């Protein structure tokens, strides 16, 4: 075999090995496993809020209260995301506020991997802000925020904000 062919074949083999290795490393599921996070129970004060009539230039925020109704287990919250780039959410636990959750493709790794803990009997505040100017539309809109919990009765939670954009 000629030297050039050996170099090309070697480069192809190394490239394939790098691609396979990257796929294994990047494809690994690092998300928390519910059975490792214990179980808790929660309530949320509402599942939706109407923000009313808004101009495209307006911003409005809805507040949702999440209560850990467990007597001894921490409520864990993770996987926060929004349904549109124009919708943002943050969580406040014990006075500590997260960054702004958004669509997963627009969030940094820290927020994607964030897990919040609400002590037994305590509350967290979920703020959902709608900014129509980011993705201008007119008329009735509905935007969602999703998050995951270690409450077996509420493993996936979705809240909505609605508005009429002028």
PDB file of N, CA and C in Angstrom, residues 4-19:
ATOM      1  N   UNK A   4       0.708   7.443   0.875  1.00  0.00           N
ATOM      2  CA  UNK A   4      -0.427   8.375   0.872  1.00  0.00           C
ATOM      3  C   UNK A   4      -1.725   7.657   1.245  1.00  0.00           C
ATOM      4  N   UNK A   5      -1.922   6.471   0.715  1.00  0.00           N
ATOM      5  CA  UNK A   5      -3.134   5.700   1.015  1.00  0.00           C
ATOM      6  C   UNK A   5      -3.164   5.316   2.488  1.00  0.00           C
ATOM      7  N   UNK A   6      -2.019   4.962   3.059  1.00  0.00           N
ATOM      8  CA  UNK A   6      -1.946   4.610   4.484  1.00  0.00           C
ATOM      9  C   UNK A   6      -2.304   5.819   5.354  1.00  0.00           C
ATOM     10  N   UNK A   7      -1.822   6.984   4.985  1.00  0.00           N
ATOM     11  CA  UNK A   7      -2.116   8.201   5.759  1.00  0.00           C
ATOM     12  C   UNK A   7      -3.607   8.519   5.690  1.00  0.00           C
ATOM     13  N   UNK A   8      -4.174   8.423   4.496  1.00  0.00           N
ATOM     14  CA  UNK A   8      -5.606   8.708   4.326  1.00  0.00           C
ATOM     15  C   UNK A   8      -6.439   7.696   5.102  1.00  0.00           C
ATOM     16  N   UNK A   9      -6.100   6.413   4.999  1.00  0.00           N
ATOM     17  CA  UNK A   9      -6.835   5.376   5.727  1.00  0.00           C
ATOM     18  C   UNK A   9      -6.705   5.586   7.234  1.00  0.00           C
ATOM     19  N   UNK A  10      -5.521   5.919   7.703  1.00  0.00           N
ATOM     20  CA  UNK A  10      -5.321   6.193   9.123  1.00  0.00           C
ATOM     21  C   UNK A  10      -6.147   7.383   9.594  1.00  0.00           C
ATOM     22  N   UNK A  11      -6.201   8.441   8.791  1.00  0.00           N
ATOM     23  CA  UNK A  11      -7.002   9.627   9.136  1.00  0.00           C
ATOM     24  C   UNK A  11      -8.484   9.280   9.205  1.00  0.00           C
ATOM     25  N   UNK A  12      -8.942   8.442   8.308  1.00  0.00           N
ATOM     26  CA  UNK A  12     -10.358   8.034   8.304  1.00  0.00           C
ATOM     27  C   UNK A  12     -10.669   7.225   9.562  1.00  0.00           C
ATOM     28  N   UNK A  13      -9.804   6.285   9.907  1.00  0.00           N
ATOM     29  CA  UNK A  13     -10.025   5.449  11.100  1.00  0.00           C
ATOM     30  C   UNK A  13     -10.046   6.308  12.358  1.00  0.00           C
ATOM     31  N   UNK A  14      -9.081   7.229  12.482  1.00  0.00           N
ATOM     32  CA  UNK A  14      -9.037   8.111  13.650  1.00  0.00           C
ATOM     33  C   UNK A  14     -10.285   8.983  13.704  1.00  0.00           C
ATOM     34  N   UNK A  15     -10.708   9.530  12.563  1.00  0.00           N
ATOM     35  CA  UNK A  15     -11.916  10.374  12.524  1.00  0.00           C
ATOM     36  C   UNK A  15     -13.147   9.599  12.965  1.00  0.00           C
ATOM     37  N   UNK A  16     -13.303   8.389  12.500  1.00  0.00           N
ATOM     38  CA  UNK A  16     -14.450   7.559  12.884  1.00  0.00           C
ATOM     39  C   UNK A  16     -14.412   7.280  14.385  1.00  0.00           C
ATOM     40  N   UNK A  17     -13.241   7.004  14.921  1.00  0.00           N
ATOM     41  CA  UNK A  17     -13.130   6.737  16.360  1.00  0.00           C
ATOM     42  C   UNK A  17     -13.498   7.980  17.174  1.00  0.00           C
ATOM     43  N   UNK A  18     -13.075   9.145  16.724  1.00  0.00           N
ATOM     44  CA  UNK A  18     -13.416  10.395  17.423  1.00  0.00           C
ATOM     45  C   UNK A  18     -14.924  10.629  17.385  1.00  0.00           C
ATOM     46  N   UNK A  19     -15.539  10.417  16.238  1.00  0.00           N
ATOM     47  CA  UNK A  19     -16.988  10.621  16.102  1.00  0.00           C
ATOM     48  C   UNK A  19     -17.746   9.653  17.011  1.00  0.00           C
TER      49      UNK A  19
END
